[in-house]
Coordinates of C-alpha atoms in Angstrom, one line a residue:
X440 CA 0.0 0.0 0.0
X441 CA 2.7 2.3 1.3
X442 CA 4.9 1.6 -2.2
X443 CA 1.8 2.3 -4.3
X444 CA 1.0 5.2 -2.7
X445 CA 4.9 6.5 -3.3
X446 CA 4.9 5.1 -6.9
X447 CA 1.4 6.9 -7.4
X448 CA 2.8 10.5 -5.6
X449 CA 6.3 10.0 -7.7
X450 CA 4.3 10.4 -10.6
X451 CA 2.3 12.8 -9.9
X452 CA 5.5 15.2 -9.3
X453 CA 7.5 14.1 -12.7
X454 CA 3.7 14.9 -14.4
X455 CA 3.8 18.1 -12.3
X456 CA 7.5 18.8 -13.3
X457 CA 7.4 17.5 -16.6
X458 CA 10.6 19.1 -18.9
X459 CA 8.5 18.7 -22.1
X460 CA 6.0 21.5 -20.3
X461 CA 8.1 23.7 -18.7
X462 CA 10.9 24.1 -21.0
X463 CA 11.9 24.4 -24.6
X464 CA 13.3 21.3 -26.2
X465 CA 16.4 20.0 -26.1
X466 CA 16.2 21.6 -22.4
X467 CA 16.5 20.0 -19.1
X468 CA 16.4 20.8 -15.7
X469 CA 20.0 19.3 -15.4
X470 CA 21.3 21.7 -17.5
X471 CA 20.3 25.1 -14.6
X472 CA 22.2 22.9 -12.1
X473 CA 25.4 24.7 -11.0
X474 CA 24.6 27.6 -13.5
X475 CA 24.8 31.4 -14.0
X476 CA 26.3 34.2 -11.7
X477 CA 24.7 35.9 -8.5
X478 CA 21.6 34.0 -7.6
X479 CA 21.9 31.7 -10.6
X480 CA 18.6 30.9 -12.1
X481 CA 14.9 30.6 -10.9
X482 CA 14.0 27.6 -8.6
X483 CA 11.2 26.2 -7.8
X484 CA 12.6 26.5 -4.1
X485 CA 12.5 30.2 -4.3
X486 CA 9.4 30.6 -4.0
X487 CA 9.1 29.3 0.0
X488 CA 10.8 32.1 0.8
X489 CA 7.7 34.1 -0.1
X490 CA 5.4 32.9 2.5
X491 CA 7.3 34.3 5.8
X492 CA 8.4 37.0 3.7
X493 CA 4.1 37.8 3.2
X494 CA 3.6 37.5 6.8
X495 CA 6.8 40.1 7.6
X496 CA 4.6 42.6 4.9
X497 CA 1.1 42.0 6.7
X498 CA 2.8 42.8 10.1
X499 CA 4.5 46.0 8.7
X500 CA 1.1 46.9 7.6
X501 CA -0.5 46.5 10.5
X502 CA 2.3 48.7 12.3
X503 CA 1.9 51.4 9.4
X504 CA -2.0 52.1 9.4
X505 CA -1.6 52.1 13.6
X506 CA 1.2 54.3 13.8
X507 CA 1.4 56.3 10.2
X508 CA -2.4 55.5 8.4
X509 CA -4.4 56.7 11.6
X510 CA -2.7 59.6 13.2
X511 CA -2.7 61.4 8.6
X512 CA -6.7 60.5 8.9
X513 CA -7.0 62.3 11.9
X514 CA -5.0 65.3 11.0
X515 CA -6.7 65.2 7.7
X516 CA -10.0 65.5 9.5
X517 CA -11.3 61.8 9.6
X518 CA -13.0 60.9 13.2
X519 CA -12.6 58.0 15.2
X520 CA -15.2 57.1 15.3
X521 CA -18.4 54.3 14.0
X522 CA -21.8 55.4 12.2
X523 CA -25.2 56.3 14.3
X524 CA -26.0 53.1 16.5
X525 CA -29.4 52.1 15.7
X526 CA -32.4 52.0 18.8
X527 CA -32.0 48.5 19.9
X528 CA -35.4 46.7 19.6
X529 CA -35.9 42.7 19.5
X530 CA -38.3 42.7 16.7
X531 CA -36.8 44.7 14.4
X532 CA -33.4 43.2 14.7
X533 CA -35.2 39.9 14.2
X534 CA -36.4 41.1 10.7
X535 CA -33.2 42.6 9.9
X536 CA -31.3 39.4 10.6
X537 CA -33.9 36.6 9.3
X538 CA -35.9 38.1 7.0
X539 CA -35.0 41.3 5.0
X540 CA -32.7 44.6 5.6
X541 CA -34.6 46.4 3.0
X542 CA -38.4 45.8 4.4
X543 CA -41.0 46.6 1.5
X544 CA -44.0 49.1 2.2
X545 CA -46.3 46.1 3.3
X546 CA -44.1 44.9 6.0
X547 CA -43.3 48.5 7.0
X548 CA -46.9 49.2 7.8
X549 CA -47.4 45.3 9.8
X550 CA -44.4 46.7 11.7
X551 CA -45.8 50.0 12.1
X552 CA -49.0 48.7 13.4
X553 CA -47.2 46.1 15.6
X554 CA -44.9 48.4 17.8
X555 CA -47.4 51.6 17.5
X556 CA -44.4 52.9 15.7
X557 CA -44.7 55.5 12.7
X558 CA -43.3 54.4 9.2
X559 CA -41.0 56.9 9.0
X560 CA -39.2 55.9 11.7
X561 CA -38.7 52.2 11.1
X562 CA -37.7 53.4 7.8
X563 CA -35.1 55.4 10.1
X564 CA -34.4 52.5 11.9
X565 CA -33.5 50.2 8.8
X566 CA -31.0 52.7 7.4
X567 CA -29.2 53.0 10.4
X568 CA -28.9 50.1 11.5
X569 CA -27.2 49.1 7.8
X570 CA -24.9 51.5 8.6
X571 CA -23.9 50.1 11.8
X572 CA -22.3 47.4 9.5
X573 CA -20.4 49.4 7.6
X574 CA -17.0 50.1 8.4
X575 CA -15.9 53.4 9.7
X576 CA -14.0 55.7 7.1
X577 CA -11.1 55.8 9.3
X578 CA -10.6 52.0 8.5
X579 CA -11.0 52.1 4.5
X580 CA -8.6 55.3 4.9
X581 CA -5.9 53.5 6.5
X582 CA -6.1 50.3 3.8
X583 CA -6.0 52.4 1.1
X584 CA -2.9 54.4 2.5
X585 CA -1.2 51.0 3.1
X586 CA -1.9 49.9 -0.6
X587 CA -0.9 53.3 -1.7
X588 CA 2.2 53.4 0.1
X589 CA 3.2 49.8 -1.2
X590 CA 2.2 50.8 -5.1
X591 CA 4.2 53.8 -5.3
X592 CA 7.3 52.6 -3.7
X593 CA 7.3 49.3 -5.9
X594 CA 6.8 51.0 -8.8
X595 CA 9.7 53.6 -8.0
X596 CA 11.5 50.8 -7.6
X597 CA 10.5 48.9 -10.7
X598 CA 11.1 51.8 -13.1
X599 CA 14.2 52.6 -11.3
X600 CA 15.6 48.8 -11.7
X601 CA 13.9 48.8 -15.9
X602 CA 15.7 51.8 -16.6
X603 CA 19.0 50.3 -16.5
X604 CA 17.7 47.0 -18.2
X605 CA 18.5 46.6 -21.8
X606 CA 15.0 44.6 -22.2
X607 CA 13.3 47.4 -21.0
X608 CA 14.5 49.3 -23.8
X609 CA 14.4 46.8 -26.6
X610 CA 12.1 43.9 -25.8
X611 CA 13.7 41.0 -28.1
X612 CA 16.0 41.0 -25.0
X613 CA 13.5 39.1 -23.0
X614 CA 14.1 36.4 -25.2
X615 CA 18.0 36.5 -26.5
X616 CA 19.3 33.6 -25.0
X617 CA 16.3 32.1 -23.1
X618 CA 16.2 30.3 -20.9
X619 CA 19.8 30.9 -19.7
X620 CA 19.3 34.5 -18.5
X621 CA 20.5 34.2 -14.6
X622 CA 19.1 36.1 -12.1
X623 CA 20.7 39.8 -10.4
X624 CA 20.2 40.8 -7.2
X625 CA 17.9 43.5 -8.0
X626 CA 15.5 41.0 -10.5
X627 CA 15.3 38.8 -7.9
X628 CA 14.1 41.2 -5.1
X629 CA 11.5 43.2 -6.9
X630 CA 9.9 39.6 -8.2
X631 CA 9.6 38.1 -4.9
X632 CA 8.5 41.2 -2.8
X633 CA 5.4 42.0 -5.4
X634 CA 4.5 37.9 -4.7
X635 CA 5.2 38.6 -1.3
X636 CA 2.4 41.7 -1.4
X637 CA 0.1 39.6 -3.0
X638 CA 0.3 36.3 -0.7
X639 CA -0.4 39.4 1.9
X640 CA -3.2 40.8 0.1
X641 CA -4.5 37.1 -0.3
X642 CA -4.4 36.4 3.4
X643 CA -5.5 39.8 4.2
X644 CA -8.6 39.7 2.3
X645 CA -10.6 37.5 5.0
X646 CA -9.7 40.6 7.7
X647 CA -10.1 43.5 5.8
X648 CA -13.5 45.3 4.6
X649 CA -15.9 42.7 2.8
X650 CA -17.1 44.0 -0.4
X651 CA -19.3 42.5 -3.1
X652 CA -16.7 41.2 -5.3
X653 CA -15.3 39.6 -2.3
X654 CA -15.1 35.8 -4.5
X655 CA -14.2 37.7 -8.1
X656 CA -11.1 39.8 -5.8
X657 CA -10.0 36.3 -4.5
X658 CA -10.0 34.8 -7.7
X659 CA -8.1 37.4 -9.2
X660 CA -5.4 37.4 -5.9
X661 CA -5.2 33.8 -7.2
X662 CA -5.1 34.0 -10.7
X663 CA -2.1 36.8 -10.4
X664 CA -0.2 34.9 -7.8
X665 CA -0.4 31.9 -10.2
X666 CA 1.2 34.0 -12.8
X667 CA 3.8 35.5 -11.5
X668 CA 4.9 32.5 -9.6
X669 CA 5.0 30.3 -13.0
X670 CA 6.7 33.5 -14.8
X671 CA 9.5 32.7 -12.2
X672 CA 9.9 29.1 -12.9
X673 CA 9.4 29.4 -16.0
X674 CA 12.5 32.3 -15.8
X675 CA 10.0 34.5 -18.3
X676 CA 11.1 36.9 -15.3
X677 CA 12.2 39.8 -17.8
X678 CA 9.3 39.9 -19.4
X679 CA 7.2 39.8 -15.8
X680 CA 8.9 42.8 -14.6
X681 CA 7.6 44.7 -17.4
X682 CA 4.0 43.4 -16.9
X683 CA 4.3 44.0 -13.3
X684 CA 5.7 47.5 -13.4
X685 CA 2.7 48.5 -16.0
X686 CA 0.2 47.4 -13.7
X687 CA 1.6 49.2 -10.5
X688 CA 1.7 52.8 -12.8
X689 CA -1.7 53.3 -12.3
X690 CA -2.6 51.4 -9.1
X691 CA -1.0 54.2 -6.7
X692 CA -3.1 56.7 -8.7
X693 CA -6.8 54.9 -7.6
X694 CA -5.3 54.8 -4.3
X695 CA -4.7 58.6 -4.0
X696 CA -7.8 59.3 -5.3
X697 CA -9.5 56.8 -2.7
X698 CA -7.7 58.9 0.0
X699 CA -9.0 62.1 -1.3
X700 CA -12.7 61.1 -1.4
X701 CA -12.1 60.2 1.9
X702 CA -10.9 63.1 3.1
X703 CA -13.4 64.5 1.5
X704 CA -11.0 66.5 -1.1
X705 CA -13.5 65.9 -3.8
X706 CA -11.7 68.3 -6.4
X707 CA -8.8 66.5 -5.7
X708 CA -10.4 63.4 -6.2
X709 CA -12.0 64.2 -9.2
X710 CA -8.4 65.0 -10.7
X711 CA -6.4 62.1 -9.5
X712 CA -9.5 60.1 -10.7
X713 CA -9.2 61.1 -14.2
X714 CA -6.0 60.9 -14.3
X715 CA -6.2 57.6 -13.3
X716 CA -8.9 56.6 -16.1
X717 CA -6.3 58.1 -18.5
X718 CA -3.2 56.3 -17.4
X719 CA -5.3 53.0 -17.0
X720 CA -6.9 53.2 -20.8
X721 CA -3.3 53.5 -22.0
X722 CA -1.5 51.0 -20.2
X723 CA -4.2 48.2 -20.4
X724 CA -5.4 48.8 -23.8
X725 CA -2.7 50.6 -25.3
X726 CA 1.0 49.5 -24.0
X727 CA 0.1 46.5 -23.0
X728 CA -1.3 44.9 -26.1
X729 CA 0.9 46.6 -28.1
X730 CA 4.4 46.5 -26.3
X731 CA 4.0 42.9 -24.1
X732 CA 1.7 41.1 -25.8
X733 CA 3.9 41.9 -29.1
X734 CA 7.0 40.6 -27.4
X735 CA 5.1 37.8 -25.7
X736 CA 3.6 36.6 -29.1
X737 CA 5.5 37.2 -31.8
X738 CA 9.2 38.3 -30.9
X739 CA 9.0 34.8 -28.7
X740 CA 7.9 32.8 -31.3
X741 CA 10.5 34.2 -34.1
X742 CA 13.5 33.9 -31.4
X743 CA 12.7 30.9 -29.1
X744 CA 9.2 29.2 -31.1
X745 CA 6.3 28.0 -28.9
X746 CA 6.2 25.0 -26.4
X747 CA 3.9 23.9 -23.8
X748 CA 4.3 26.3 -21.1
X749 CA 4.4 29.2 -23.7
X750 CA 0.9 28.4 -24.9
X751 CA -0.6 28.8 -21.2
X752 CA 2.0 31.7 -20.5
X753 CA 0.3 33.8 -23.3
X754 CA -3.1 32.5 -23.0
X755 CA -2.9 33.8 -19.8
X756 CA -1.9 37.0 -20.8
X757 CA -4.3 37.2 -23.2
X758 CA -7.1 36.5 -20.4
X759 CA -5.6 39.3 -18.4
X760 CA -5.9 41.4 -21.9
X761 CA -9.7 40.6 -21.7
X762 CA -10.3 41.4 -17.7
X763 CA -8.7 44.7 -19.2
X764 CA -11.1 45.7 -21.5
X765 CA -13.9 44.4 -18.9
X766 CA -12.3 47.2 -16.1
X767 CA -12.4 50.2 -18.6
X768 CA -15.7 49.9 -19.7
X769 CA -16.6 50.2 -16.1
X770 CA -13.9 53.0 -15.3
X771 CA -15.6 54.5 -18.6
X772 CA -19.2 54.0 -17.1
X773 CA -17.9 55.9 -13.7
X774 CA -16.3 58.8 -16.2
X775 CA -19.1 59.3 -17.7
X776 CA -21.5 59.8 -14.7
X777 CA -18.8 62.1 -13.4
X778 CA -19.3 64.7 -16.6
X779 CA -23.0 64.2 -15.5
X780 CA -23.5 64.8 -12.2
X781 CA -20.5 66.9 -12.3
X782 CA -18.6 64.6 -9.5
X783 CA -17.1 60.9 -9.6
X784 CA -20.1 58.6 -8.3
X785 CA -19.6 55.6 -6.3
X786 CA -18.1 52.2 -8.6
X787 CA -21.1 50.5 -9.0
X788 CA -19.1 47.0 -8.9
X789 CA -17.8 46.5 -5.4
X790 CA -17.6 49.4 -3.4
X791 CA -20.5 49.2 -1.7
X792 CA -19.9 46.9 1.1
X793 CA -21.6 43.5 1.3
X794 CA -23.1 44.4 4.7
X795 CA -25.1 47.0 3.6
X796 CA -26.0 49.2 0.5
X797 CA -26.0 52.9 0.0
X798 CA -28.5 54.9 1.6
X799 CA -31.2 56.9 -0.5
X800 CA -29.4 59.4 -2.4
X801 CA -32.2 61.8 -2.0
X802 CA -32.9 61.0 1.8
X803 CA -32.7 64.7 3.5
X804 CA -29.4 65.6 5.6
X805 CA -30.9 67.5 8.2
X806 CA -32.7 65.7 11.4
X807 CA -32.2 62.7 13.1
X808 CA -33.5 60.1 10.4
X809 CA -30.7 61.9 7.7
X810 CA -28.5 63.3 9.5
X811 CA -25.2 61.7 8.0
X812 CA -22.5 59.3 10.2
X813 CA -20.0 61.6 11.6
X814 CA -17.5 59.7 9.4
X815 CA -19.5 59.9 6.1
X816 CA -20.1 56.0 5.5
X817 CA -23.3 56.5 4.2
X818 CA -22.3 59.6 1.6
X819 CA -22.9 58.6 -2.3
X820 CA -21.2 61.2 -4.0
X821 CA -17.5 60.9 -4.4
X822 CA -18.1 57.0 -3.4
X823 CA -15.5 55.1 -5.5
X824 CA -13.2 52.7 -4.6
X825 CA -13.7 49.4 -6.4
X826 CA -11.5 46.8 -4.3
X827 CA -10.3 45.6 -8.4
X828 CA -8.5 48.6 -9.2
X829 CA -6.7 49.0 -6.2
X830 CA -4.8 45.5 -5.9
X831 CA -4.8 44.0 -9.3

């Protein structure tokens, strides 16, 4: 049973390790053994060193948004502090729970005649007591600084790092001499610290705020660890660090425009945001189809010609190509509500927290069934966010 079991699991990692996927032919694993200069070439091994290295960049975190995050959110204004707390009352909190947070008029008016109550103020009731899930803006502030923080330095470093690359200049170098291209110091560094913020982000997900596209954000955590991590094996890293640095050039910018809206900068926000919808229509639909996908594609196939791994390599590229398109017709659908309204409205695909939805955008401001949370959870206008666009 026990020699089964090992014959079954030693094929299962050949399969998994197969040389007739992973590299070209007339390639072996053998012939990386002993090879290149610095950290020689990428290993499979290399990548365990990702997984304390995540957990080191989720406990800096945590230290920045106490000690950095909170005390700019304060200064910038933010409060402390959670939405309007809701009248506690049994019945009502055992219709929110069990039955519906958004009662219809009919079960407004049983309600109303069961606690002698006047519609109006279960309405009241209901809205606040959605907002009581939501998180404070003091939180979302904080995250966003984090990821903001993280974006920008990584892509300082990444466009600092490409500028002295020759590939980054002419891309047929990603491929002159593949697969023998050994690793530097600063290659190596810059691919396993943007794994190591994603393994974060991946972990960090199940703590931080829960939004709608909770499932679709974990699938695409997954889906771009997956590809950076067979990049590496694969030593497609040249051609990764150019992917990787486009899609940090516009990340930062979302963030800052996140932390505007929450300061409630809204001119501010409205300018990083465009900005942002600029620089992310060029990169995704512009440079990246036309400068990576080009090398990825057709350079490749004239210097080095197609194998296994190639085929999923570009395929999944070209899925990534397709999510882009997907992402600017949605930045495009939040543009174009800004020229209307005359102010950046909330993303309609995730930033609306799965607790609770946004309140009534006409619901009056003044009394105590409007008046707004002290930290401005329940404000539409300005609203953006979209969990996507920040960690892609």
């Amino acid at each position: 049973m026990a020699t089964a079991a090992a014959g079954a699991l030693g094929l299962l990692w050949g399969w998994l390790w197969s040389e007739r996927f992973w590299l070209p032919q007339n390639v072996s694993w053998a012939n990386f053994e002993g090879q290149g200069d610095g950290y020689g070439y990428p290993r499979a091994r290399h990548i365990l060193s990702v997984f304390p290295l995540a957990a080191g960049v989720f406990s800096v975190r945590l230290l920045f948004e106490r000690f950095i995050a909170k005390p700019c959110a304060l200064h910038v204004g933010i409060q402390d502090s959670g939405p309007y707390q809701a009248q506690p009352n049994a019945i009502l909190e055992k219709v929110f729970m069990s039955i519906t947070k958004y009662p219809d008029e009919k079960r407004l008016e049983g309600l109303s005649k069961q606690l002698d109550w006047d519609v109006r103020k279960i309405q009241c009731w209901f809205r606040h007591r959605r907002n009581q899930d939501k998180p404070p803006t003091l939180t979302k502030f904080c995250e966003s600084m984090w990821r903001f923080t993280f974006y920008l330095c990584i892509f300082c470093y990444g466009i600092r790092f490409l500028w002295s690359s020759p590939w980054f200049w002419d891309t047929r170098q990603c491929w002159h001499s593949y697969p023998y291209q050994p690793l530097t110091s600063g290659l190596y560094y810059y691919y396993i610290m943007e794994l190591a913020f994603y393994w974060s982000l991946m972990f960090s997900q199940f703590t931080d705020i829960k939004r709608k596209d909770f499932l679709i954000m974990f699938l695409h955590h997954l889906a771009t660890i997956g590809l950076i991590t067979f990049s590496y094996i694969n030593n497609m890293v040249r051609v990764g660090t150019l992917v990787l640095c486009l899609h940090d050039v516009s990340d930062f910018l979302l963030e800052a425009a996140k932390l505007a809206n929450y300061a409630k900068y809204q001119r501010l926000c409205d300018t990083l945001f465009v900005i942002f919808s600029a620089v992310f229509v060029v990169t995704r639909l512009g440079i990246y189809p036309f400068w990576i996908l080009n090398t990825t594609l057709f350079e490749s196939w004239e210097i080095i010609g197609p194998y296994r791994s190639w085929w999923l390599f570009n395929g999944l590229l070209l899925v990534l190509q397709v999510l882009h398109v997907i992402w600017s017709y949605l930045i495009a659908r939040i543009a174009f509500k800004a020229l209307i309204r005359g102010k950046v409205s909330k993303d309609d695909r995730s930033d609306v927290e799965s607790s609770s939805e946004e309140e009534d955008i006409t619901t009056s401001t003044k009394g105590p069934c409007g008046r707004s949370s002290s930290n401005g959870a329940n404000r539409v206008n300005g609203h953006m966010g979209g969990s996507y666009w920040a960690e892609e």
